[in-house]
Short mmCIF file of C-alpha atoms and ligand atoms in Angstrom, two decimals:
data_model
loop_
_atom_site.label_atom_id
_atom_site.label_comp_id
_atom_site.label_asym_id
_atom_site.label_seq_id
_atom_site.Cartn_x
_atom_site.Cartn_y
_atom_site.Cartn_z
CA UNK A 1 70.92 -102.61 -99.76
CA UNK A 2 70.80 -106.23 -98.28
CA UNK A 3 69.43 -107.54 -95.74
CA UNK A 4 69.70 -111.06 -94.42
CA UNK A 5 67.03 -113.21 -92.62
CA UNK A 6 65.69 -116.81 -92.08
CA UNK A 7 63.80 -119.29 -93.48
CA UNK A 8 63.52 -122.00 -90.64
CA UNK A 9 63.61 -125.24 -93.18
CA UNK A 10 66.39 -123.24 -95.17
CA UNK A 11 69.78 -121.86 -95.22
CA UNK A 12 69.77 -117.65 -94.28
CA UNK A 13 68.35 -115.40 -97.09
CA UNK A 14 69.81 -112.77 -98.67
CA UNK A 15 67.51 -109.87 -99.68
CA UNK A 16 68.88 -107.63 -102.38
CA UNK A 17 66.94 -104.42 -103.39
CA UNK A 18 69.46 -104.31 -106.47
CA UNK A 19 68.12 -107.97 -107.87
CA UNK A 20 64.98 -106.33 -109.41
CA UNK A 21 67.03 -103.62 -111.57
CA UNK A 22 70.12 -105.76 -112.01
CA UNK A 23 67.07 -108.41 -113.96
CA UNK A 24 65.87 -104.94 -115.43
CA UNK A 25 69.31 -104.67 -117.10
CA UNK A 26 68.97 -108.39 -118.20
CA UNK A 27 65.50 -107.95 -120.20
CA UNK A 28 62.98 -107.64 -117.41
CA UNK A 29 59.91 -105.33 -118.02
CA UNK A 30 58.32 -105.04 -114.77
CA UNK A 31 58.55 -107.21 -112.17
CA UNK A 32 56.98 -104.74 -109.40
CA UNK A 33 53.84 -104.89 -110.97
CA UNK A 34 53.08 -108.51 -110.56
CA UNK A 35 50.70 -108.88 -107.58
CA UNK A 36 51.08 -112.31 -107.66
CA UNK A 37 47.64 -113.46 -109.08
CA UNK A 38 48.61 -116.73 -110.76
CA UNK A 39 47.02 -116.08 -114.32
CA UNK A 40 50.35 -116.77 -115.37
CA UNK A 41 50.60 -120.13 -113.48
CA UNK A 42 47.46 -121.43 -114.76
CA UNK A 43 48.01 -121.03 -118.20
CA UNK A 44 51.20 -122.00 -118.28
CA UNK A 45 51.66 -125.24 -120.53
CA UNK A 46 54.14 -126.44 -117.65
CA UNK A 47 52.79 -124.98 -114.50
CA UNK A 48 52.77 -127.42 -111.49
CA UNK A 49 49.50 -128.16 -109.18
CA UNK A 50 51.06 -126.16 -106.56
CA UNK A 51 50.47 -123.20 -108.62
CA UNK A 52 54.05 -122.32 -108.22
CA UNK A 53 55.36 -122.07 -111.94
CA UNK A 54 56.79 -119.27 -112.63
CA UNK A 55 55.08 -116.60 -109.98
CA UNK A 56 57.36 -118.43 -107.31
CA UNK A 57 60.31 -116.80 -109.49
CA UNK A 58 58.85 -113.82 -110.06
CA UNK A 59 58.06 -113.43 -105.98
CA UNK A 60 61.95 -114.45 -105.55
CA UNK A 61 63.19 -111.37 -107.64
CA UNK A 62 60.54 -109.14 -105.77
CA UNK A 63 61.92 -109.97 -102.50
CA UNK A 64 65.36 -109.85 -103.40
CA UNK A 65 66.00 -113.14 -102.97
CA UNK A 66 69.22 -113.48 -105.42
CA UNK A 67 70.64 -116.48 -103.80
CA UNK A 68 67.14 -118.60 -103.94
CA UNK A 69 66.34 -117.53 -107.86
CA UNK A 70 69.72 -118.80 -109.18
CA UNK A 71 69.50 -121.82 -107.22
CA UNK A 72 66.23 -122.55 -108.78
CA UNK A 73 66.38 -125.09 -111.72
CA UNK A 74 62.86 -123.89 -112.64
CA UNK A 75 64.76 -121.10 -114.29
CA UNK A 76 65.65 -123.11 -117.34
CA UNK A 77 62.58 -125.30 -118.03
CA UNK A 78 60.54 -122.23 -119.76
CA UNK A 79 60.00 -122.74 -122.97
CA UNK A 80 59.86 -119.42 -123.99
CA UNK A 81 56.03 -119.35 -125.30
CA UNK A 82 54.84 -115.93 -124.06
CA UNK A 83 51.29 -117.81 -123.09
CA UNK A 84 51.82 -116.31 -119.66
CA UNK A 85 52.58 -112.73 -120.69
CA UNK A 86 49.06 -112.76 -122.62
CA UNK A 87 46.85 -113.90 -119.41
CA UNK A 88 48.93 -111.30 -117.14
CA UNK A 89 46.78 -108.80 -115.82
CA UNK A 90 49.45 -106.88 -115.31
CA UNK A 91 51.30 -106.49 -118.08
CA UNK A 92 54.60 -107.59 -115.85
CA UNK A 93 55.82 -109.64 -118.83
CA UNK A 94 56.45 -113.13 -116.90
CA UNK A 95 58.06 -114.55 -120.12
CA UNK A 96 60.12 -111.53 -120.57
CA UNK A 97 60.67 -112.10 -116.85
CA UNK A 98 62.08 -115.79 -117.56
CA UNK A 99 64.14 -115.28 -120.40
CA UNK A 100 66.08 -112.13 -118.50
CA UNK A 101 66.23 -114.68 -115.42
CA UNK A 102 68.21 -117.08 -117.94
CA UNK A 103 70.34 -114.58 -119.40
CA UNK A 104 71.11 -113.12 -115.59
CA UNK A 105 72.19 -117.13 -114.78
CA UNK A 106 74.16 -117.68 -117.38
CA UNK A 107 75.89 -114.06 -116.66
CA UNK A 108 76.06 -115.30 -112.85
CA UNK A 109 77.79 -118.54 -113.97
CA UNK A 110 80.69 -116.38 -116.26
CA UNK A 111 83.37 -114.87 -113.55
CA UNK A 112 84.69 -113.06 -116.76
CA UNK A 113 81.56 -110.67 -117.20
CA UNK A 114 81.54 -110.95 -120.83
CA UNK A 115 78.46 -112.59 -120.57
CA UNK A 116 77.04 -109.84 -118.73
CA UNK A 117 78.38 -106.97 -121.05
CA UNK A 118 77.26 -108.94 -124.45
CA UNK A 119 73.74 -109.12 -122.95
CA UNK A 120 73.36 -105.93 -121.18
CA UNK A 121 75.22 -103.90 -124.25
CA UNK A 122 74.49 -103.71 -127.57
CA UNK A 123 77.05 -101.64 -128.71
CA UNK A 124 79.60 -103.33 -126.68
CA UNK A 125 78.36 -106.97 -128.61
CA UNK A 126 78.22 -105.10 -131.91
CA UNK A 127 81.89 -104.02 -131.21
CA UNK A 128 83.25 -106.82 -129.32
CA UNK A 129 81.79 -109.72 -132.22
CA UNK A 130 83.04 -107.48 -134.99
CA UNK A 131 86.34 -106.79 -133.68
CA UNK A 132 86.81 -110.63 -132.69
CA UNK A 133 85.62 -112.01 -136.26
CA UNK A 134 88.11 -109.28 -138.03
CA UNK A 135 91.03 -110.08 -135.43
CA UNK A 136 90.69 -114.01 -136.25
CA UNK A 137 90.29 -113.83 -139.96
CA UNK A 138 93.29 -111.09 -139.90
CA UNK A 139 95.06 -114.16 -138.00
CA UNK A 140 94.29 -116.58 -140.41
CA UNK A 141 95.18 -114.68 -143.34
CA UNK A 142 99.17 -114.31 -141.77
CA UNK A 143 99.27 -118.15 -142.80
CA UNK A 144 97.63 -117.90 -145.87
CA UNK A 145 99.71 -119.01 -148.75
CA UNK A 146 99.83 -117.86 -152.98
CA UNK A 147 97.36 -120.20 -154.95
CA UNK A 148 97.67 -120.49 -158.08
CA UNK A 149 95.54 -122.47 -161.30
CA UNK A 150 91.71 -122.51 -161.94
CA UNK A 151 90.33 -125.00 -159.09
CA UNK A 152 89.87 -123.73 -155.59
CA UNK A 153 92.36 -125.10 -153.38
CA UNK A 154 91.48 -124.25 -149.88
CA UNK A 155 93.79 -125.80 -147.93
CA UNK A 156 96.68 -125.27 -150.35
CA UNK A 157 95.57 -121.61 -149.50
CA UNK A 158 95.84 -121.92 -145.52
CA UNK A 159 97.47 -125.36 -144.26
CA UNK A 160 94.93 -127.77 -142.59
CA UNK A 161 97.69 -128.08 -139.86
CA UNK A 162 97.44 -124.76 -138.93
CA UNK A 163 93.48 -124.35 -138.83
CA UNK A 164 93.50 -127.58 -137.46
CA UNK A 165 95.44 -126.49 -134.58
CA UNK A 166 94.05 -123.03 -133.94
CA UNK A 167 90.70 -125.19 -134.34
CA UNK A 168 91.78 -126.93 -131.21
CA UNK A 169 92.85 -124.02 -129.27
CA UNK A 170 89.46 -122.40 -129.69
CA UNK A 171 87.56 -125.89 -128.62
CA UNK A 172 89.99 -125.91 -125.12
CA UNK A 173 89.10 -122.33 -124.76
CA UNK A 174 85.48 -123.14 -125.36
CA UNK A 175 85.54 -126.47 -123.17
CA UNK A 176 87.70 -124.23 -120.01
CA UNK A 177 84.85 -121.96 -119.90
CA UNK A 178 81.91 -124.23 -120.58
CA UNK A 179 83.22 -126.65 -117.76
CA UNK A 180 83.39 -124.25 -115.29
CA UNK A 181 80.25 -122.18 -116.07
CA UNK A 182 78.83 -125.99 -115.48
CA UNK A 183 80.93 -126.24 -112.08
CA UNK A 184 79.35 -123.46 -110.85
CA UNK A 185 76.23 -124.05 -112.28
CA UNK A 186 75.75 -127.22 -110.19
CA UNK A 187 77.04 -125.70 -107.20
CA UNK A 188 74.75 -123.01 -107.01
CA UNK A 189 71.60 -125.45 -107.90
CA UNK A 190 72.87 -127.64 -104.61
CA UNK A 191 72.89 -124.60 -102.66
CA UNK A 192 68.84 -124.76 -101.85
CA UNK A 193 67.78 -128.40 -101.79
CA UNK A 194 64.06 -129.05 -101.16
CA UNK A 195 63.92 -130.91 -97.12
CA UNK A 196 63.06 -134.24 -98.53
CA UNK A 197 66.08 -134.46 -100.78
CA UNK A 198 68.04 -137.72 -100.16
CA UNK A 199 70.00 -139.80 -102.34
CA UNK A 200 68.90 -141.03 -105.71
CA UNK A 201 69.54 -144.33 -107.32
CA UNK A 202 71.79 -144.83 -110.13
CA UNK A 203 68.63 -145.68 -111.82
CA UNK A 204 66.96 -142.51 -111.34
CA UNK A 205 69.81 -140.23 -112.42
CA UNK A 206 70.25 -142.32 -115.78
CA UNK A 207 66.46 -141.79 -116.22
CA UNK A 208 67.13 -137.68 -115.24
CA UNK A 209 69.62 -137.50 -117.56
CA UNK A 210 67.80 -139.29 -120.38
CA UNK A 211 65.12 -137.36 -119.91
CA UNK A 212 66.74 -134.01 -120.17
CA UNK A 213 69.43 -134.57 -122.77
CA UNK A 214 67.84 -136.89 -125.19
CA UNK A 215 63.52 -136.53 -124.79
CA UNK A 216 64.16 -132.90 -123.90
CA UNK A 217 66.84 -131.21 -125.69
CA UNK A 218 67.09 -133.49 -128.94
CA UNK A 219 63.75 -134.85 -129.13
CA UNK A 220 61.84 -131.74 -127.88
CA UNK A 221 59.62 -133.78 -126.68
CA UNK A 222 57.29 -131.30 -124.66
CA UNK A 223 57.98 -128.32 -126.69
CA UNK A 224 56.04 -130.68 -129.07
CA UNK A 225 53.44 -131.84 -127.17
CA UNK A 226 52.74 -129.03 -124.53
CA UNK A 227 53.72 -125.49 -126.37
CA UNK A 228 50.93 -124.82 -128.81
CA UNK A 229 52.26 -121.74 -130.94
CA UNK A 230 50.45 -117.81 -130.98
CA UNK A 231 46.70 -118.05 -131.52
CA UNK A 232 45.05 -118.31 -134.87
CA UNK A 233 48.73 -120.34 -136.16
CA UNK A 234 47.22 -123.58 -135.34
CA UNK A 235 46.79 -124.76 -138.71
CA UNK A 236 50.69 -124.03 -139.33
CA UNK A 237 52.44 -126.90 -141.25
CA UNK A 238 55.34 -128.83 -139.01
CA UNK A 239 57.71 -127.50 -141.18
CA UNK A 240 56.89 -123.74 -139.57
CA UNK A 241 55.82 -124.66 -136.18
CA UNK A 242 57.52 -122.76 -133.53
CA UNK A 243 59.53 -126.08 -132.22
CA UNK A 244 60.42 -127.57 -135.75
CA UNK A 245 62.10 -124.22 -136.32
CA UNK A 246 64.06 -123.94 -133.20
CA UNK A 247 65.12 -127.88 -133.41
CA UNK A 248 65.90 -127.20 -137.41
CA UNK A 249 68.55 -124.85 -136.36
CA UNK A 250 70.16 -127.14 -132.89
CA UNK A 251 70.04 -130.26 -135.20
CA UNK A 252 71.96 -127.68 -138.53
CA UNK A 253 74.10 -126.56 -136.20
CA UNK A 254 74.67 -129.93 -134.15
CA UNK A 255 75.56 -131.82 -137.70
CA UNK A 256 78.08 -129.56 -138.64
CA UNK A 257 79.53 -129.62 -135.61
CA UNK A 258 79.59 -134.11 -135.96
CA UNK A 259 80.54 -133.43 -139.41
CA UNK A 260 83.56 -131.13 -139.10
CA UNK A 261 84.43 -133.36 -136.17
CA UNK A 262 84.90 -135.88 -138.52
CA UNK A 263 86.28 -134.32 -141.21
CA UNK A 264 89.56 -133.85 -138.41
CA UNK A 265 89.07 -137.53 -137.60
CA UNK A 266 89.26 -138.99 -141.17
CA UNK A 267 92.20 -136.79 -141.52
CA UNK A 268 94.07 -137.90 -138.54
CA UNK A 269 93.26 -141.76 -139.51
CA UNK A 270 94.50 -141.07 -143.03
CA UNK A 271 91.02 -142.53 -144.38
CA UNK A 272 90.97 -139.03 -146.28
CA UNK A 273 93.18 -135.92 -146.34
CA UNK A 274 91.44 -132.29 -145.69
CA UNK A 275 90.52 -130.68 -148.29
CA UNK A 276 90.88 -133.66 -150.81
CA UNK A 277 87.75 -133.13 -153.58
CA UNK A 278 85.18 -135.66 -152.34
CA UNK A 279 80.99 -136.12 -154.15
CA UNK A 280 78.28 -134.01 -152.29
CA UNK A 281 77.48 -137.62 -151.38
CA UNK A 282 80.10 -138.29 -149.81
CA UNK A 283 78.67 -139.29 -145.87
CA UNK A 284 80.24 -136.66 -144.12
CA UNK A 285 79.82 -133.61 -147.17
CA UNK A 286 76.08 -134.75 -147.16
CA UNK A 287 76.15 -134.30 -143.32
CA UNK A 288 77.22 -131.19 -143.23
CA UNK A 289 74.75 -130.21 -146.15
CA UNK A 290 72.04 -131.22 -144.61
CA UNK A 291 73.29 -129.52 -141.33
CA UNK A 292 73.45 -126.28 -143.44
CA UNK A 293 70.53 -126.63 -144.74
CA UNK A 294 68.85 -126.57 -141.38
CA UNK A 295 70.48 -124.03 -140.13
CA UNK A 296 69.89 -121.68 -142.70
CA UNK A 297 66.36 -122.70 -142.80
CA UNK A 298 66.07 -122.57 -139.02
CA UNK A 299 68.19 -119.15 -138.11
CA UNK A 300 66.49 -117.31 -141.78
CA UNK A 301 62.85 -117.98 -140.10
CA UNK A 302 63.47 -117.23 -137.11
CA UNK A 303 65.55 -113.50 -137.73
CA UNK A 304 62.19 -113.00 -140.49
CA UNK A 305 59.84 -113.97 -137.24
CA UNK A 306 62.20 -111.54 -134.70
CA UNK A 307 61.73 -108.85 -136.78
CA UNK A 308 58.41 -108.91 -137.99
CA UNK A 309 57.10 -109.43 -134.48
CA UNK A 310 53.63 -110.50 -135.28
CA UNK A 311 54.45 -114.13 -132.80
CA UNK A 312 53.77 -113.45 -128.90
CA UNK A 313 56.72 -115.62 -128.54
CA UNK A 314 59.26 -113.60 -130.15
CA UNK A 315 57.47 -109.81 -129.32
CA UNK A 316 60.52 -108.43 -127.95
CA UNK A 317 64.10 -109.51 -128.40
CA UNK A 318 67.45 -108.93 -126.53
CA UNK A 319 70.73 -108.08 -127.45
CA UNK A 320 71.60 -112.17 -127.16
CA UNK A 321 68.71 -113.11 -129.53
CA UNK A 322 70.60 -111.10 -132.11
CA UNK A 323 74.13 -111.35 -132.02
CA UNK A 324 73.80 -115.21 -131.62
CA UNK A 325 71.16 -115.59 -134.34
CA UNK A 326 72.92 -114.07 -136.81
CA UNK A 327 76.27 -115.37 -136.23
CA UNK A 328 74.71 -118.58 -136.51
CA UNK A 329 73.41 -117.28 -139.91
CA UNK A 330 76.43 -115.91 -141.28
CA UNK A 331 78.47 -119.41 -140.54
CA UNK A 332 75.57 -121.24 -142.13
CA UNK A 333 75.03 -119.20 -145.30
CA UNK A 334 79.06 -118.25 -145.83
CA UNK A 335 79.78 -122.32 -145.67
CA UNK A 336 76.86 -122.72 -148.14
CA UNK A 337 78.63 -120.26 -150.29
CA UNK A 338 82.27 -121.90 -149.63
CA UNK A 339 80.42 -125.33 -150.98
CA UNK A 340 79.41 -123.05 -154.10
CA UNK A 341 83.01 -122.07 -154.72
CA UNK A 342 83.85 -125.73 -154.27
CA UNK A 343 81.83 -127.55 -156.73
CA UNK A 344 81.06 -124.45 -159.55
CA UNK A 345 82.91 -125.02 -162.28
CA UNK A 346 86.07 -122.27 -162.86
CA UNK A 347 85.88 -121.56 -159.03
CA UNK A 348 85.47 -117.71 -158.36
CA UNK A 349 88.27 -115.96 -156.44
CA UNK A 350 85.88 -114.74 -153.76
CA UNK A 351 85.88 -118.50 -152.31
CA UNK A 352 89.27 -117.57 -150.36
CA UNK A 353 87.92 -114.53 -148.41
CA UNK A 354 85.09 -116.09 -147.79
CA UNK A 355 86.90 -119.21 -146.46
CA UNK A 356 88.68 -116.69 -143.89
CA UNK A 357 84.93 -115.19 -143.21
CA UNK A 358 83.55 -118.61 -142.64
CA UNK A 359 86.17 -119.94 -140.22
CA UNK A 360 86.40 -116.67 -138.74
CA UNK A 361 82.68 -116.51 -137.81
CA UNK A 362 82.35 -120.32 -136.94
CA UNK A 363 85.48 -119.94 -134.41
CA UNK A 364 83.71 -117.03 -133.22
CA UNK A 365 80.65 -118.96 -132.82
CA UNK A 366 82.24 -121.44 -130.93
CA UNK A 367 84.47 -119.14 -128.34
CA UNK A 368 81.19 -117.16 -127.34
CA UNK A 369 79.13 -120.31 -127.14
CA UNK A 370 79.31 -120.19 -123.15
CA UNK A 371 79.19 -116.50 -122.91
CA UNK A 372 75.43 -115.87 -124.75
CA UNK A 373 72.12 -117.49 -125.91
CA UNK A 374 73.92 -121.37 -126.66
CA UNK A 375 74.94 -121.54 -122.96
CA UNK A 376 71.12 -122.66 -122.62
CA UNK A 377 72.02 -125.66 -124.21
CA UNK A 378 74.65 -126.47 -121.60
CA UNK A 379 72.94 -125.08 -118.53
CA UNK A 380 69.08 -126.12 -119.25
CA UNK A 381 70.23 -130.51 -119.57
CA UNK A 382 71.39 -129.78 -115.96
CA UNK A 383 69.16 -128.11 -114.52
CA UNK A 384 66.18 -130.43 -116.15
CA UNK A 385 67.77 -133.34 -114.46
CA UNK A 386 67.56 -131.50 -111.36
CA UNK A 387 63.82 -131.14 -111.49
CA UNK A 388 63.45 -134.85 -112.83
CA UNK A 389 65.22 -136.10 -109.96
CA UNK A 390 63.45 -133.69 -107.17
CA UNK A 391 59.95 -133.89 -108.36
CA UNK A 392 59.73 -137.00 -111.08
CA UNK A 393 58.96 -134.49 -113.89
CA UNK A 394 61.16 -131.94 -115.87
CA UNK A 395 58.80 -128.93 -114.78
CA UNK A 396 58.59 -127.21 -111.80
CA UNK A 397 58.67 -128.91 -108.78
CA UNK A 398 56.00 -129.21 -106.36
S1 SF4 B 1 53.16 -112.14 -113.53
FE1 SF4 B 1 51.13 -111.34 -114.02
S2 SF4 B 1 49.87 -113.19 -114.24
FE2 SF4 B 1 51.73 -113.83 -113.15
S3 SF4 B 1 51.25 -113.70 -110.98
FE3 SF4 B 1 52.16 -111.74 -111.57
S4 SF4 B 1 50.44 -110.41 -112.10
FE4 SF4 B 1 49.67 -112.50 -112.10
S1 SF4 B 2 56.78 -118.52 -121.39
FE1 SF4 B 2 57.58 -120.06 -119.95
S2 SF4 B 2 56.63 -119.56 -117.99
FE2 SF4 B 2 55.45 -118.51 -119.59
S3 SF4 B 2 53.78 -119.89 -120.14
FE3 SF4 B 2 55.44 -120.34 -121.57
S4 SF4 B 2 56.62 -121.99 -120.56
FE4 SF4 B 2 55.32 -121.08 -118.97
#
């Protein structure tokens, strides 16, 4: 049922009985329960004065107000570090609450509704992923070619033309459906626009979006700072704090992106052919190395962490948490093995299937990036800039 009414400084407002078990599909625990106490607000490592952060969001999907909740930036400056869900009285889950309100957006922002089947179904994402892997390595292998002699020869195997090209096809695919989940992503945080809104210096908006995209999402710079991890992990080396781990697998998976990037590049320049036998020194090699590296570290940790569930922060899990973490895995630990088949001596004959596997999985990777858990990294910049802009910080607004 809806009903609509009026907020006098405010557009009208849509009520929506079905926004509480729509979220309910998304993750949500129990939002009904909240009686809007605030333990949640105070504790929170980014709540505002105004005691708004995050009950305000939690009141929105109470009242049905749909329209007001995905308009609200505030939705994608939780850090996800289940302080809140401790102090609730409750036991309403607020950071199960926020996490199913950013899964929800980023399902609102796909006209497709993949995004809402692969994080409402798990057997639908267990079928879907497998299917789409198989179907793309079964498409590779139709170009593959007979190698023969002792050294690996990868792109004697499949030409670099051709997975070069279907590279390309799968990055427009990924950039058609990234630009307009961002299209509409703006567009529905103009829709509610605090009274004092007015227009911003050029100034300001550089400073917004250096904030967000480079302190925020590469430097981390509050997770750091602000999010202390569960209780009685205080004493945890950097190396296994909750932020190094998630930044350890965005940086891995950022540098292989930069480093297959230029892989193409030095290709199309002629400065060196794919697939000719370069050092593990060589810049780019090392790059994507190291990328590896951290994404295997970063993804291994964090699936070891998800399962265990001893961490407040990762107590419960969604459909998205899984299918994204271990695709991420599998493309980070089958290019460590392709590297293996590369540089070992008498290269073993697996190194061809798991070429196809590697590719397969990365492409993958890449195609669902706007449908699941990595649209966060192309909705969250945005709406931080947002916040900067309204209120002069990245948090909730007052
Ligand atoms: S979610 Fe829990 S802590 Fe937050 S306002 Fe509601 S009842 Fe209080
Ligand atoms: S999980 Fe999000 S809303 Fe809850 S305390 Fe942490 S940052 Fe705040």
């Amino acid at each position: 049922m809806s009903v609509t009414t009026q907020d006098r400084s405010l557009a009208p407002v849509r009520l929506e009985r079905s926004l509480i078990p729509e979220l309910e599909r998304f993750g949500a625990v129990d939002v009904s329960a909240c009686f809007n106490c605030g333990s949640c607000t105070a504790v929170c490592p980014i709540g505002t004065e105004d005691g708004a952060f995050p009950r305000r969001l939690i009141r929105y999907a109470q009242l049905g107000m749909r329209d007001r909740l995905a308009a609200s930036p505030e939705v994608w400056s939780c850090y996800a570090c289940g302080e809140c869900t401790q102090s609730c009285p409750r036991d309403a889950d607020p950071a199960g609450f926020m996490a199913a309100a950013r899964r929800w957006a980023t399902a609102s922002h796909d006209h497709t509704g993949l995004a809402r089947r692969l994080a409402t179904s798990a057997p639908f994402a267990t079928v879907f992923i497998t299917l789409l892997v198989g179907a793309l390595a079964a498409f590779l292998y139709t170009a593959h070619r007979p190698v023969s002699g002792r050294e690996i020869a990868l792109f004697e195997y499949l030409p670099a033309t051709f997975v070069h090209n279907l590279g390309i096809a799968i990055l427009a695919a990924f950039g058609v459906a990234a630009i307009g989940g961002l299209v509409r992503c703006c567009r529905t945080l103009s829709r509610v626009r605090p009274a004092e809104h007015g227009t911003r210096s050029t100034r300001a908006i550089g400073e917004a979006v250096w904030f967000a995209v480079a302190r925020e999402s590469i430097a981390q710079e509050r997770m750091r700072r602000e999010c202390a991890d569960d209780p009685g992990v205080e004493a945890r080396p950097w190396y296994l704090r909750r932020w190094f781990i998630h930044a350890a697998t965005m940086w891995g998976f950022l540098g292989l992106l930069v480093a297959t990037i230029a892989d193409f590049l030095l290709d199309l320049t002629g400065l060196k052919p794919t697939g000719v036998h370069v050092p593990l020194w060589y810049p780019v090699r090392l790059l994507g190395t190291l990328g590896g590296l951290l994404l295997v570290y970063g993804t291994s940790v964090s699936i070891v962490r998800r399962v265990r569930k001893r961490e407040r922060s990762v107590a419960r899990s969604s459909v998205s948490d899984w299918w994204f973490l271990w695709l991420l895995w599998f493309a980070g630990v089958s290019g460590f093995a392709l590297e293996l088949a590369l540089y070992l001596p008498d290269a073993p004959g697996w190194g061809y299937p798991v070429f196809l596997f590697h590719v397969a999985v990365s492409m993958t990777l890449v195609l669902l990036a706007p449908f699941g858990k990595f649209a966060h990294a192309i909705y969250r910049p945005v709406a931080l800039a947002v916040l900067r802009l309204r209120s002069g910080s990245g948090g909730a607004p007052a």
